[in-house]
Short mmCIF file of C-alpha atoms and ligand atoms in Angstrom, two decimals:
data_model
loop_
_atom_site.label_atom_id
_atom_site.label_comp_id
_atom_site.label_asym_id
_atom_site.label_seq_id
_atom_site.Cartn_x
_atom_site.Cartn_y
_atom_site.Cartn_z
CA MET A 1 0.00 0.00 0.00
CA SER A 2 1.29 3.48 -0.75
CA SER A 3 -0.84 5.18 1.88
CA TYR A 4 -3.04 4.29 4.83
CA HIS A 5 -6.30 5.89 5.91
CA LEU A 6 -6.92 5.83 9.64
CA THR A 7 -9.83 6.98 11.77
CA GLN A 8 -9.12 9.79 14.21
CA LEU A 9 -10.61 10.58 17.60
CA ASP A 10 -12.99 13.15 16.15
CA GLY A 11 -14.20 10.71 13.48
CA GLY A 12 -12.12 12.30 10.73
CA ILE A 13 -9.71 10.36 8.51
CA VAL A 14 -5.96 10.94 8.36
CA GLU A 15 -3.85 9.72 5.44
CA LEU A 16 -0.42 8.37 6.42
CA ASP A 17 2.22 7.41 3.86
CA ALA A 18 3.92 4.05 3.73
CA SER A 19 7.21 5.36 5.09
CA THR A 20 5.46 6.62 8.24
CA ILE A 21 3.89 3.20 8.78
CA ASP A 22 7.15 1.42 7.99
CA SER A 23 9.13 3.45 10.50
CA PHE A 24 6.46 2.82 13.17
CA ALA A 25 6.67 -0.92 12.41
CA ALA A 26 10.47 -0.83 12.57
CA SER A 27 10.36 0.76 16.04
CA LEU A 28 8.50 -2.25 17.47
CA ARG A 29 9.70 -5.49 19.04
CA GLY A 30 6.23 -6.86 18.20
CA GLU A 31 4.37 -6.80 14.91
CA LEU A 32 2.35 -4.23 13.01
CA ILE A 33 -0.49 -5.83 11.05
CA THR A 34 -2.02 -3.95 8.14
CA THR A 35 -5.41 -4.60 6.55
CA ASP A 36 -3.85 -6.50 3.64
CA ALA A 37 -1.96 -8.97 5.86
CA ALA A 38 -2.95 -12.63 5.57
CA HIS A 39 -3.62 -12.86 9.32
CA TYR A 40 -5.44 -9.50 9.61
CA ASP A 41 -8.85 -11.17 10.08
CA TRP A 42 -7.45 -13.55 12.70
CA ALA A 43 -5.93 -10.63 14.63
CA ARG A 44 -9.11 -8.52 14.67
CA THR A 45 -11.44 -11.35 15.69
CA LEU A 46 -12.81 -11.37 19.24
CA TRP A 47 -14.61 -14.02 21.33
CA ASN A 48 -18.06 -12.61 20.53
CA ALA A 49 -18.86 -13.23 16.86
CA MET A 50 -21.33 -10.31 16.88
CA ILE A 51 -18.34 -7.96 16.82
CA ASP A 52 -17.08 -7.37 13.28
CA LYS A 53 -15.00 -4.19 13.24
CA ARG A 54 -12.07 -3.45 10.95
CA PRO A 55 -9.24 -1.48 12.55
CA GLY A 56 -6.89 0.45 10.25
CA LEU A 57 -3.81 -1.02 11.95
CA ILE A 58 -3.20 -3.65 14.61
CA VAL A 59 -0.09 -3.40 16.73
CA ARG A 60 0.75 -6.67 18.50
CA CYS A 61 2.81 -5.45 21.45
CA ALA A 62 5.60 -7.72 22.66
CA VAL A 63 6.99 -5.43 25.37
CA PRO A 64 5.92 -2.30 27.28
CA ALA A 65 8.05 -0.19 24.93
CA ASP A 66 5.73 -1.24 22.11
CA VAL A 67 2.74 0.03 24.10
CA ARG A 68 4.52 3.36 24.62
CA ALA A 69 5.34 3.53 20.91
CA ALA A 70 1.70 2.81 20.05
CA ILE A 71 0.40 5.48 22.41
CA ASP A 72 2.90 8.02 21.04
CA PHE A 73 1.97 7.14 17.45
CA ALA A 74 -1.74 7.43 18.25
CA ARG A 75 -1.33 10.77 20.04
CA HIS A 76 0.84 12.21 17.29
CA ASN A 77 -1.76 11.33 14.65
CA ASN A 78 -4.80 11.88 16.87
CA LEU A 79 -5.93 8.27 16.21
CA LEU A 80 -8.87 6.40 17.64
CA ILE A 81 -7.45 3.50 19.65
CA SER A 82 -8.72 0.33 21.27
CA VAL A 83 -6.96 -1.99 23.71
CA ARG A 84 -7.17 -5.79 23.64
CA GLY A 85 -6.22 -8.11 26.49
CA GLY A 86 -7.84 -11.53 26.12
CA GLY A 87 -10.47 -10.28 23.64
CA HIS A 88 -13.39 -11.72 25.64
CA ASN A 89 -15.38 -8.66 26.53
CA ILE A 90 -18.96 -8.92 25.31
CA ALA A 91 -19.08 -5.26 24.25
CA GLY A 92 -16.24 -5.74 21.77
CA ASN A 93 -14.43 -2.53 22.65
CA ALA A 94 -11.08 -4.29 22.20
CA VAL A 95 -11.37 -3.56 18.48
CA CYS A 96 -12.16 -0.23 16.82
CA GLU A 97 -13.43 0.74 13.39
CA GLY A 98 -10.65 2.24 11.29
CA GLY A 99 -8.31 3.20 14.13
CA LEU A 100 -5.33 1.64 15.89
CA MET A 101 -5.95 -1.61 17.79
CA ILE A 102 -3.36 -2.12 20.53
CA ASP A 103 -3.21 -5.88 21.08
CA LEU A 104 -1.44 -7.06 24.23
CA ALA A 105 -1.93 -10.79 23.54
CA PRO A 106 1.80 -11.46 22.94
CA MET A 107 2.53 -10.26 26.50
CA ARG A 108 1.33 -13.63 27.75
CA TRP A 109 3.52 -14.59 30.69
CA VAL A 110 3.23 -15.35 34.41
CA ARG A 111 6.02 -15.31 37.02
CA VAL A 112 5.31 -16.70 40.49
CA ASP A 113 7.38 -16.07 43.60
CA PRO A 114 6.21 -18.93 45.85
CA THR A 115 8.20 -17.67 48.84
CA ALA A 116 6.66 -14.22 48.80
CA ALA A 117 3.31 -15.65 47.60
CA THR A 118 3.07 -13.12 44.78
CA ALA A 119 2.72 -13.34 41.02
CA TRP A 120 3.52 -10.93 38.19
CA VAL A 121 1.25 -11.42 35.20
CA GLY A 122 1.64 -9.97 31.71
CA ALA A 123 -1.38 -8.15 30.29
CA GLY A 124 -1.85 -10.75 27.54
CA ALA A 125 -2.18 -13.69 29.92
CA LEU A 126 -5.39 -15.71 30.13
CA LEU A 127 -6.91 -16.97 33.38
CA GLY A 128 -5.78 -20.53 32.66
CA ASP A 129 -2.17 -19.33 32.36
CA VAL A 130 -2.35 -17.78 35.82
CA ASP A 131 -4.07 -20.77 37.43
CA GLN A 132 -1.60 -23.20 35.92
CA GLU A 133 1.43 -21.38 37.33
CA THR A 134 0.08 -20.42 40.75
CA LEU A 135 -1.77 -23.67 41.53
CA ALA A 136 1.44 -25.60 40.86
CA HIS A 137 2.60 -24.02 44.15
CA GLY A 138 -0.70 -24.48 46.02
CA LEU A 139 -1.41 -20.77 45.60
CA VAL A 140 -4.18 -18.88 43.84
CA VAL A 141 -5.61 -15.51 42.78
CA PRO A 142 -9.44 -15.63 42.85
CA LEU A 143 -10.34 -15.33 39.15
CA GLY A 144 -13.29 -16.12 36.88
CA ILE A 145 -14.85 -19.37 35.71
CA ASN A 146 -13.66 -19.61 32.09
CA SER A 147 -9.97 -20.31 31.54
CA THR A 148 -9.72 -18.42 28.24
CA THR A 149 -10.83 -15.05 29.65
CA GLY A 150 -8.13 -12.34 29.69
CA ILE A 151 -6.59 -11.39 33.03
CA ALA A 152 -6.45 -7.71 32.00
CA GLY A 153 -10.09 -6.96 31.28
CA LEU A 154 -11.31 -9.23 34.09
CA THR A 155 -9.08 -7.57 36.68
CA LEU A 156 -9.73 -4.01 35.55
CA GLY A 157 -13.48 -4.58 36.01
CA GLY A 158 -13.26 -6.43 39.36
CA GLY A 159 -13.11 -10.17 38.67
CA PHE A 160 -15.16 -12.80 40.50
CA GLY A 161 -15.43 -16.58 40.39
CA TRP A 162 -15.60 -19.74 42.49
CA LEU A 163 -13.25 -18.49 45.23
CA SER A 164 -14.52 -14.92 45.55
CA ARG A 165 -16.79 -15.57 48.50
CA ARG A 166 -13.77 -16.94 50.34
CA PHE A 167 -11.05 -14.54 49.18
CA GLY A 168 -12.79 -11.55 47.57
CA LEU A 169 -12.44 -10.23 44.03
CA ALA A 170 -9.33 -10.40 41.85
CA ILE A 171 -8.78 -6.67 42.46
CA ASP A 172 -8.79 -7.26 46.20
CA HIS A 173 -5.48 -9.13 45.65
CA LEU A 174 -3.88 -6.64 43.29
CA LEU A 175 -0.66 -5.28 44.79
CA SER A 176 0.50 -3.08 41.94
CA ALA A 177 0.37 -2.55 38.21
CA ASP A 178 2.72 -1.22 35.54
CA VAL A 179 0.81 1.28 33.45
CA VAL A 180 1.59 3.19 30.27
CA GLY A 181 -0.17 6.50 30.80
CA THR A 182 -1.99 8.26 27.99
CA ASP A 183 0.94 10.70 27.81
CA GLY A 184 3.26 7.74 27.11
CA ARG A 185 4.94 7.75 30.53
CA LEU A 186 5.44 4.48 32.39
CA LEU A 187 3.68 4.68 35.76
CA ARG A 188 3.63 2.35 38.70
CA ALA A 189 0.33 2.12 40.55
CA SER A 190 0.18 0.75 44.09
CA GLU A 191 -0.83 1.88 47.58
CA GLN A 192 2.48 3.79 47.69
CA ASP A 193 2.88 4.97 44.09
CA ASN A 194 0.09 6.91 42.41
CA PRO A 195 -2.46 5.54 44.90
CA ASP A 196 -5.33 7.39 43.20
CA LEU A 197 -4.55 5.62 39.93
CA PHE A 198 -4.27 2.32 41.80
CA TRP A 199 -7.73 2.93 43.28
CA ALA A 200 -9.18 3.73 39.84
CA LEU A 201 -7.66 0.66 38.17
CA ARG A 202 -9.41 -1.63 40.64
CA GLY A 203 -12.75 -1.66 38.85
CA GLY A 204 -12.57 1.42 36.63
CA GLY A 205 -12.12 -0.62 33.45
CA GLY A 206 -9.63 0.45 30.82
CA ASN A 207 -10.24 4.16 31.35
CA PHE A 208 -7.02 5.31 33.01
CA GLY A 209 -4.00 3.92 31.16
CA ILE A 210 -2.79 0.74 29.51
CA VAL A 211 -1.68 -1.84 32.05
CA THR A 212 1.30 -3.90 30.87
CA ALA A 213 1.65 -6.10 33.98
CA PHE A 214 -0.26 -6.89 37.18
CA GLU A 215 1.24 -7.91 40.53
CA PHE A 216 -1.03 -10.07 42.71
CA SER A 217 -0.77 -11.46 46.21
CA LEU A 218 -1.55 -15.18 46.33
CA GLN A 219 -3.64 -17.20 48.74
CA PRO A 220 -2.97 -20.81 49.79
CA VAL A 221 -5.48 -23.45 48.61
CA LEU A 222 -5.71 -27.21 48.67
CA PRO A 223 -4.98 -28.80 45.29
CA GLU A 224 -8.46 -30.36 45.16
CA VAL A 225 -11.98 -29.06 45.64
CA VAL A 226 -15.33 -30.80 45.79
CA ALA A 227 -17.22 -29.47 42.78
CA GLY A 228 -19.82 -30.36 40.23
CA LEU A 229 -23.42 -30.10 39.10
CA ILE A 230 -26.80 -31.09 40.57
CA VAL A 231 -29.57 -30.93 37.96
CA TYR A 232 -33.29 -30.36 38.65
CA PRO A 233 -36.17 -30.23 36.16
CA LEU A 234 -37.62 -26.80 35.49
CA SER A 235 -40.90 -28.02 37.02
CA GLN A 236 -39.16 -27.98 40.43
CA ALA A 237 -37.31 -24.70 39.89
CA ARG A 238 -39.66 -22.60 42.02
CA ASP A 239 -39.22 -24.74 45.12
CA VAL A 240 -35.53 -25.28 44.55
CA LEU A 241 -34.70 -21.62 43.94
CA GLN A 242 -36.72 -20.50 46.97
CA GLN A 243 -34.73 -22.87 49.18
CA TYR A 244 -31.49 -22.02 47.38
CA GLY A 245 -31.97 -18.36 48.34
CA ASP A 246 -32.17 -19.35 52.01
CA PHE A 247 -29.28 -21.80 51.65
CA ALA A 248 -27.07 -19.15 50.03
CA ALA A 249 -27.67 -16.71 52.86
CA GLU A 250 -26.28 -19.24 55.37
CA ALA A 251 -23.57 -20.88 53.24
CA PRO A 252 -19.95 -20.78 54.43
CA ASP A 253 -17.51 -18.57 52.49
CA ASN A 254 -15.65 -21.55 51.05
CA LEU A 255 -18.79 -22.81 49.26
CA SER A 256 -20.13 -21.12 46.13
CA VAL A 257 -23.30 -22.34 44.47
CA TRP A 258 -24.53 -20.82 41.22
CA GLY A 259 -27.91 -21.44 39.58
CA VAL A 260 -27.98 -21.98 35.82
CA MET A 261 -31.26 -22.19 33.91
CA ARG A 262 -31.00 -23.50 30.36
CA LYS A 263 -31.72 -26.47 28.11
CA ALA A 264 -29.77 -29.45 29.41
CA PRO A 265 -26.61 -30.11 27.46
CA PRO A 266 -25.96 -33.79 26.60
CA LEU A 267 -24.18 -34.44 29.89
CA PRO A 268 -23.30 -38.14 30.25
CA PHE A 269 -24.71 -38.39 33.78
CA LEU A 270 -28.19 -37.26 32.64
CA PRO A 271 -30.70 -39.65 31.01
CA GLU A 272 -30.92 -38.99 27.27
CA THR A 273 -34.59 -38.06 27.63
CA VAL A 274 -33.51 -35.04 29.68
CA HIS A 275 -31.09 -33.71 27.06
CA GLY A 276 -32.49 -30.55 25.48
CA THR A 277 -35.19 -30.05 28.12
CA GLU A 278 -35.30 -26.99 30.39
CA VAL A 279 -33.45 -27.53 33.66
CA LEU A 280 -32.11 -25.73 36.68
CA ILE A 281 -28.48 -26.66 37.36
CA LEU A 282 -26.84 -25.96 40.69
CA ALA A 283 -23.12 -25.61 39.96
CA LEU A 284 -21.04 -25.74 43.12
CA CYS A 285 -17.49 -25.53 44.36
CA TYR A 286 -16.38 -26.23 47.94
CA SER A 287 -12.76 -25.24 48.60
CA GLY A 288 -12.48 -25.97 52.34
CA ASN A 289 -11.42 -29.10 54.20
CA LEU A 290 -12.52 -31.91 51.88
CA ASP A 291 -13.74 -34.14 54.69
CA ASP A 292 -16.29 -31.49 55.66
CA ALA A 293 -17.63 -30.97 52.14
CA GLU A 294 -20.48 -33.49 52.14
CA ALA A 295 -22.11 -31.99 55.21
CA PHE A 296 -22.41 -28.64 53.47
CA ILE A 297 -23.27 -29.94 50.00
CA ASP A 298 -25.73 -32.72 50.81
CA PRO A 299 -28.69 -30.41 51.58
CA LEU A 300 -28.49 -29.18 47.97
CA ARG A 301 -29.56 -32.65 46.79
CA ARG A 302 -32.70 -32.46 48.92
CA LEU A 303 -34.17 -29.24 47.58
CA GLY A 304 -36.24 -31.46 45.28
CA THR A 305 -35.72 -34.66 43.30
CA PRO A 306 -32.65 -34.22 41.09
CA LEU A 307 -32.56 -35.61 37.55
CA GLY A 308 -28.91 -36.43 38.06
CA GLU A 309 -25.68 -35.15 39.52
CA HIS A 310 -21.97 -35.22 39.02
CA VAL A 311 -20.23 -33.99 42.17
CA GLY A 312 -16.86 -35.09 43.51
CA ARG A 313 -13.26 -34.29 44.30
CA GLN A 314 -11.20 -32.90 41.48
CA PRO A 315 -8.15 -30.67 41.00
CA PHE A 316 -9.23 -27.04 41.21
CA VAL A 317 -7.26 -26.31 38.05
CA ASP A 318 -9.56 -28.76 36.18
CA TRP A 319 -12.75 -27.24 37.59
CA GLN A 320 -11.48 -23.84 36.42
CA SER A 321 -11.88 -24.98 32.82
CA ALA A 322 -14.95 -27.19 33.29
CA PHE A 323 -17.23 -24.66 31.56
CA ASP A 324 -14.91 -23.92 28.63
CA PRO A 325 -16.76 -26.30 26.26
CA LEU A 326 -19.97 -24.25 26.70
CA LEU A 327 -18.16 -20.93 26.20
CA THR A 328 -16.13 -21.45 23.07
CA PRO A 329 -15.39 -18.45 20.82
CA GLY A 330 -17.25 -17.89 17.56
CA ALA A 331 -20.90 -17.87 18.72
CA ARG A 332 -23.07 -14.77 18.75
CA ASN A 333 -23.59 -13.45 22.27
CA TYR A 334 -25.74 -10.76 23.88
CA TRP A 335 -25.84 -10.24 27.64
CA LYS A 336 -27.96 -8.32 30.12
CA SER A 337 -27.08 -8.26 33.80
CA HIS A 338 -28.40 -7.07 37.17
CA ASN A 339 -27.13 -7.06 40.75
CA LEU A 340 -29.52 -8.71 43.20
CA ALA A 341 -29.88 -8.53 46.98
CA SER A 342 -32.13 -11.63 47.19
CA LEU A 343 -34.30 -13.95 45.10
CA PRO A 344 -37.92 -12.93 45.73
CA ASP A 345 -40.72 -15.21 44.53
CA ALA A 346 -41.81 -12.80 41.80
CA LEU A 347 -38.28 -12.83 40.34
CA ILE A 348 -38.22 -16.63 40.40
CA ASP A 349 -41.58 -16.77 38.61
CA THR A 350 -40.29 -14.42 35.93
CA LEU A 351 -37.18 -16.53 35.41
CA ILE A 352 -39.27 -19.67 35.03
CA GLU A 353 -41.64 -17.98 32.59
CA PHE A 354 -38.75 -16.86 30.37
CA CYS A 355 -36.93 -20.18 30.71
CA GLN A 356 -40.01 -21.83 29.18
CA LYS A 357 -39.39 -19.83 25.99
CA LEU A 358 -35.59 -19.87 25.72
CA PRO A 359 -34.68 -18.52 22.27
CA SER A 360 -31.85 -20.99 21.60
CA ASP A 361 -30.28 -24.20 22.92
CA GLN A 362 -27.19 -22.34 24.11
CA THR A 363 -28.90 -19.45 25.89
CA GLU A 364 -28.73 -19.51 29.66
CA ILE A 365 -29.64 -17.48 32.71
CA PHE A 366 -27.06 -17.74 35.43
CA ILE A 367 -27.24 -16.56 39.00
CA ALA A 368 -23.74 -16.16 40.45
CA GLN A 369 -23.57 -16.24 44.23
CA MET A 370 -21.62 -13.27 45.58
CA GLY A 371 -21.61 -12.21 49.26
CA GLY A 372 -18.93 -13.50 51.62
CA ALA A 373 -15.57 -11.75 51.28
CA THR A 374 -16.76 -9.72 48.27
CA ASN A 375 -18.96 -7.77 50.68
CA ARG A 376 -16.35 -7.05 53.34
CA LEU A 377 -14.75 -3.95 51.84
CA ALA A 378 -16.24 -0.49 51.91
CA VAL A 379 -17.99 0.77 48.76
CA ASP A 380 -15.22 3.38 48.29
CA ALA A 381 -12.29 1.01 49.02
CA THR A 382 -11.91 0.34 45.29
CA ALA A 383 -13.50 1.79 42.16
CA TYR A 384 -15.66 -1.36 41.96
CA PRO A 385 -18.55 -0.32 44.24
CA HIS A 386 -20.88 -3.34 44.46
CA ARG A 387 -19.98 -4.48 47.95
CA GLU A 388 -23.55 -5.27 48.98
CA ASN A 389 -24.88 -7.54 46.26
CA GLN A 390 -25.64 -11.16 47.06
CA PHE A 391 -26.06 -12.34 43.47
CA ILE A 392 -25.20 -11.24 39.95
CA ILE A 393 -27.70 -12.46 37.40
CA ASN A 394 -26.58 -12.66 33.80
CA VAL A 395 -28.99 -13.20 30.96
CA HIS A 396 -26.63 -14.83 28.49
CA GLY A 397 -28.14 -14.97 25.04
CA ARG A 398 -26.02 -17.19 22.79
CA TRP A 399 -26.75 -18.54 19.32
CA ASN A 400 -25.00 -19.22 16.02
CA SER A 401 -26.85 -17.60 13.14
CA VAL A 402 -27.23 -13.92 12.20
CA LYS A 403 -30.85 -14.58 11.29
CA ASP A 404 -31.61 -15.24 14.97
CA ASP A 405 -30.09 -11.96 16.21
CA GLU A 406 -33.25 -9.94 16.60
CA ARG A 407 -35.31 -12.72 18.20
CA CYS A 408 -32.61 -13.68 20.71
CA ILE A 409 -31.68 -10.10 21.60
CA ASN A 410 -35.34 -9.23 22.14
CA TRP A 411 -35.76 -12.15 24.52
CA CYS A 412 -32.74 -10.96 26.56
CA ARG A 413 -34.01 -7.40 26.70
CA GLN A 414 -37.53 -8.44 27.68
CA LEU A 415 -36.28 -10.61 30.51
CA PHE A 416 -33.91 -7.86 31.64
CA ASP A 417 -36.81 -5.35 31.72
CA ALA A 418 -39.03 -7.77 33.63
CA LEU A 419 -36.32 -8.18 36.29
CA VAL A 420 -35.79 -4.45 36.87
CA PRO A 421 -38.30 -4.23 39.79
CA HIS A 422 -36.36 -6.92 41.68
CA ALA A 423 -32.85 -5.62 41.01
CA MET A 424 -30.56 -3.33 43.03
CA GLY A 425 -29.91 -0.91 40.16
CA GLY A 426 -26.17 -1.56 39.90
CA VAL A 427 -24.40 -3.56 37.21
CA TYR A 428 -21.00 -5.27 36.92
CA VAL A 429 -19.08 -3.30 34.30
CA ASN A 430 -17.57 -6.43 32.75
CA PHE A 431 -21.01 -7.77 31.83
CA MET A 432 -22.20 -4.68 29.96
CA THR A 433 -22.86 -4.79 26.23
CA ALA A 434 -21.95 -2.18 23.63
CA ASP A 435 -25.37 -0.52 23.80
CA GLU A 436 -25.28 0.06 27.56
CA GLN A 437 -23.16 3.21 27.86
CA TYR A 438 -26.18 4.72 29.62
CA ARG A 439 -25.53 2.31 32.53
CA VAL A 440 -21.96 3.46 33.29
CA GLY A 441 -23.32 5.54 36.18
CA ALA A 442 -25.01 2.40 37.54
CA ALA A 443 -21.75 0.48 37.15
CA TYR A 444 -19.88 2.93 39.39
CA GLY A 445 -22.58 4.27 41.73
CA ALA A 446 -21.16 6.50 44.44
CA ASN A 447 -17.64 6.21 42.97
CA HIS A 448 -18.54 7.66 39.57
CA GLN A 449 -17.76 11.29 40.33
CA ARG A 450 -14.32 10.50 41.77
CA LEU A 451 -13.56 8.36 38.73
CA ALA A 452 -14.59 11.18 36.38
CA ASN A 453 -12.18 13.53 38.21
CA LEU A 454 -9.37 10.95 37.97
CA LYS A 455 -10.12 10.51 34.27
CA GLN A 456 -9.47 14.25 33.92
CA LYS A 457 -6.12 13.79 35.66
CA TYR A 458 -4.95 10.65 33.82
CA ASP A 459 -6.69 10.90 30.44
CA PRO A 460 -7.96 14.47 29.95
CA ASP A 461 -8.38 14.02 26.18
CA ASN A 462 -10.32 10.77 26.63
CA LEU A 463 -7.84 8.94 24.42
CA LEU A 464 -9.04 5.71 26.04
CA ARG A 465 -12.70 5.92 25.04
CA MET A 466 -13.26 2.46 23.54
CA ASN A 467 -14.52 1.09 26.86
CA GLN A 468 -17.48 1.60 29.19
CA ASN A 469 -16.45 5.20 29.10
CA ILE A 470 -16.12 7.60 32.02
CA PRO A 471 -15.82 11.03 30.38
CA PRO A 472 -13.30 13.33 32.11
CA VAL A 473 -14.73 15.99 34.44
CA GLY A 474 -12.47 18.78 35.70
C1 FAD B 501 -17.10 -16.64 28.42
C2 FAD B 501 -16.89 -15.57 29.43
C3 FAD B 501 -16.84 -15.88 30.77
C4 FAD B 501 -16.65 -14.88 31.72
N1 FAD B 501 -16.61 -15.21 33.03
C5 FAD B 501 -16.35 -14.25 33.96
C6 FAD B 501 -16.22 -14.57 35.33
O1 FAD B 501 -16.34 -15.71 35.74
N2 FAD B 501 -15.95 -13.58 36.19
C7 FAD B 501 -15.79 -12.29 35.79
O2 FAD B 501 -15.52 -11.43 36.64
N3 FAD B 501 -15.92 -11.95 34.49
C8 FAD B 501 -16.20 -12.90 33.58
N4 FAD B 501 -16.33 -12.56 32.26
C9 FAD B 501 -16.29 -11.15 31.88
C10 FAD B 501 -14.87 -10.72 31.68
O3 FAD B 501 -14.32 -10.35 32.93
C11 FAD B 501 -14.80 -9.50 30.74
O4 FAD B 501 -15.31 -9.87 29.50
C12 FAD B 501 -13.39 -8.98 30.60
O5 FAD B 501 -13.43 -7.68 30.08
C13 FAD B 501 -12.56 -9.84 29.69
O6 FAD B 501 -11.24 -9.40 29.67
P1 FAD B 501 -10.37 -9.57 28.34
O7 FAD B 501 -9.02 -9.03 28.62
O8 FAD B 501 -10.48 -10.96 27.85
O9 FAD B 501 -11.22 -8.66 27.36
P2 FAD B 501 -10.86 -7.61 26.23
O10 FAD B 501 -12.06 -7.62 25.35
O11 FAD B 501 -9.54 -7.86 25.61
O12 FAD B 501 -10.78 -6.26 27.02
C14 FAD B 501 -11.90 -5.65 27.57
C15 FAD B 501 -11.65 -4.17 27.74
O13 FAD B 501 -10.73 -3.99 28.81
C16 FAD B 501 -9.84 -2.94 28.51
N5 FAD B 501 -8.49 -3.49 28.56
C17 FAD B 501 -8.10 -4.75 28.25
N6 FAD B 501 -6.81 -4.90 28.53
C18 FAD B 501 -6.37 -3.74 29.01
C19 FAD B 501 -5.12 -3.28 29.52
N7 FAD B 501 -4.07 -4.08 29.59
N8 FAD B 501 -5.02 -2.00 29.95
C20 FAD B 501 -6.09 -1.17 29.91
N9 FAD B 501 -7.29 -1.56 29.45
C21 FAD B 501 -7.42 -2.83 29.02
C22 FAD B 501 -10.24 -2.38 27.17
O14 FAD B 501 -11.11 -1.27 27.38
C23 FAD B 501 -11.03 -3.51 26.54
O15 FAD B 501 -12.02 -3.06 25.66
C24 FAD B 501 -16.51 -13.54 31.30
C25 FAD B 501 -16.55 -13.23 29.94
C26 FAD B 501 -16.75 -14.23 29.01
C27 FAD B 501 -16.84 -13.88 27.57
#
């Protein structure tokens, strides 16, 4: 190509000649991918197949210096930029139309110090990379439930999973981060260094700088957990969910039980006649003393008459990827999420009504149990403010064909609307879709104003705007 046309922050187009692009590429340890490259489509593709944007350039950063070079290049040319960690976010802000996509995937490394019980993690690492390295030493950061999710986006939004009730969120274990600021300077963020930035990074999404590495403190865990699934027919869901709500309120911190309503996958422990029928699955993980597990778990089998179950001891590292087969990339996905304080009967009835008309075999409604250690910090301790919710409900629409988009999205929106009267009003920023910018205030609650002021300090030009954006306020 003799010249390149790139989208700028104000929506205009700038024309850059080949020598400008070549000298930018030559300055990198990583790779600059142009639109005519054979692997351009591979590099721009995200987990959610609904996202189909074509950036003007993709810079695959190998080292922090590449991130600095990318920021400098973007600032100099006033380019629209997006930042990609693991590429999982449902909103698809990791890729931008026509601008510069800054891809951190090559920075995929983890270094554990077992003596200090800390880990440094590169911004391109996936959750499975972190679990593999830390669990080898009997140590863990509480992360999410799908091993191919990116550490960067998950952590910057908060990060919860099977161990969060016991240990808190991923951000509650963040010790420091290396950040390339929007002025190109390398900043360290910790309780000692730039503590306001450190506060903002812990939940404020990708609004404040580009993180190149995260430092976490690690917690000791046993190598095995008792985990698995107990499956009930939808006809018993009302009774089971009512009792589950009471059970959850009394459960110990080292037990997490999530409710999943969907059509039964062809799980080998279920009779074939059940496959494809609507079910309520209790997915559970007990991470305490294994000999005590049964006493806590057994009542979950007596909330009704289960269709089947598969519960037992297994390495935690295996359980951390148990849901990967249901969450593969390449499907079309649309999510709607609420925070919940409890599971009132009217909410349960609504869930059952909508579960009877699921729009696809892959669509599910999951109720993640929060509480425990996630609730033990003050609302203003970190940018993530939801320290009072007991559950996060996610309406996860998932299907394969474009022709089903409207029908499936409508079902998600209708269920979301029907749940509003029972919800707390807040939302987890990492579960927001591209059309939910209007909910950013709900994502940050009482912390929103402080975040807007910090955005003015760390990104006054709103260079980092491909995110759930917090506009700067002086
Ligand atoms: C299948 C699936 C399962 C999930 N399960 C869980 C779960 O159990 N628990 C949970 O808490 N969340 C979960 N999530 C949500 C997940 O936390 C978010 O999607 C998260 O944003 C993914 O991070 P990523 O790096 O893969 O995403 P990306 O799409 O790469 O990044 C998301 C956004 O983060 C910002 N960003 C990324 N990297 C950086 C960086 N280094 N510096 C600055 N900004 C950056 C950018 O704004 C980017 O648009 C899940 C998501 C999926 C798709």
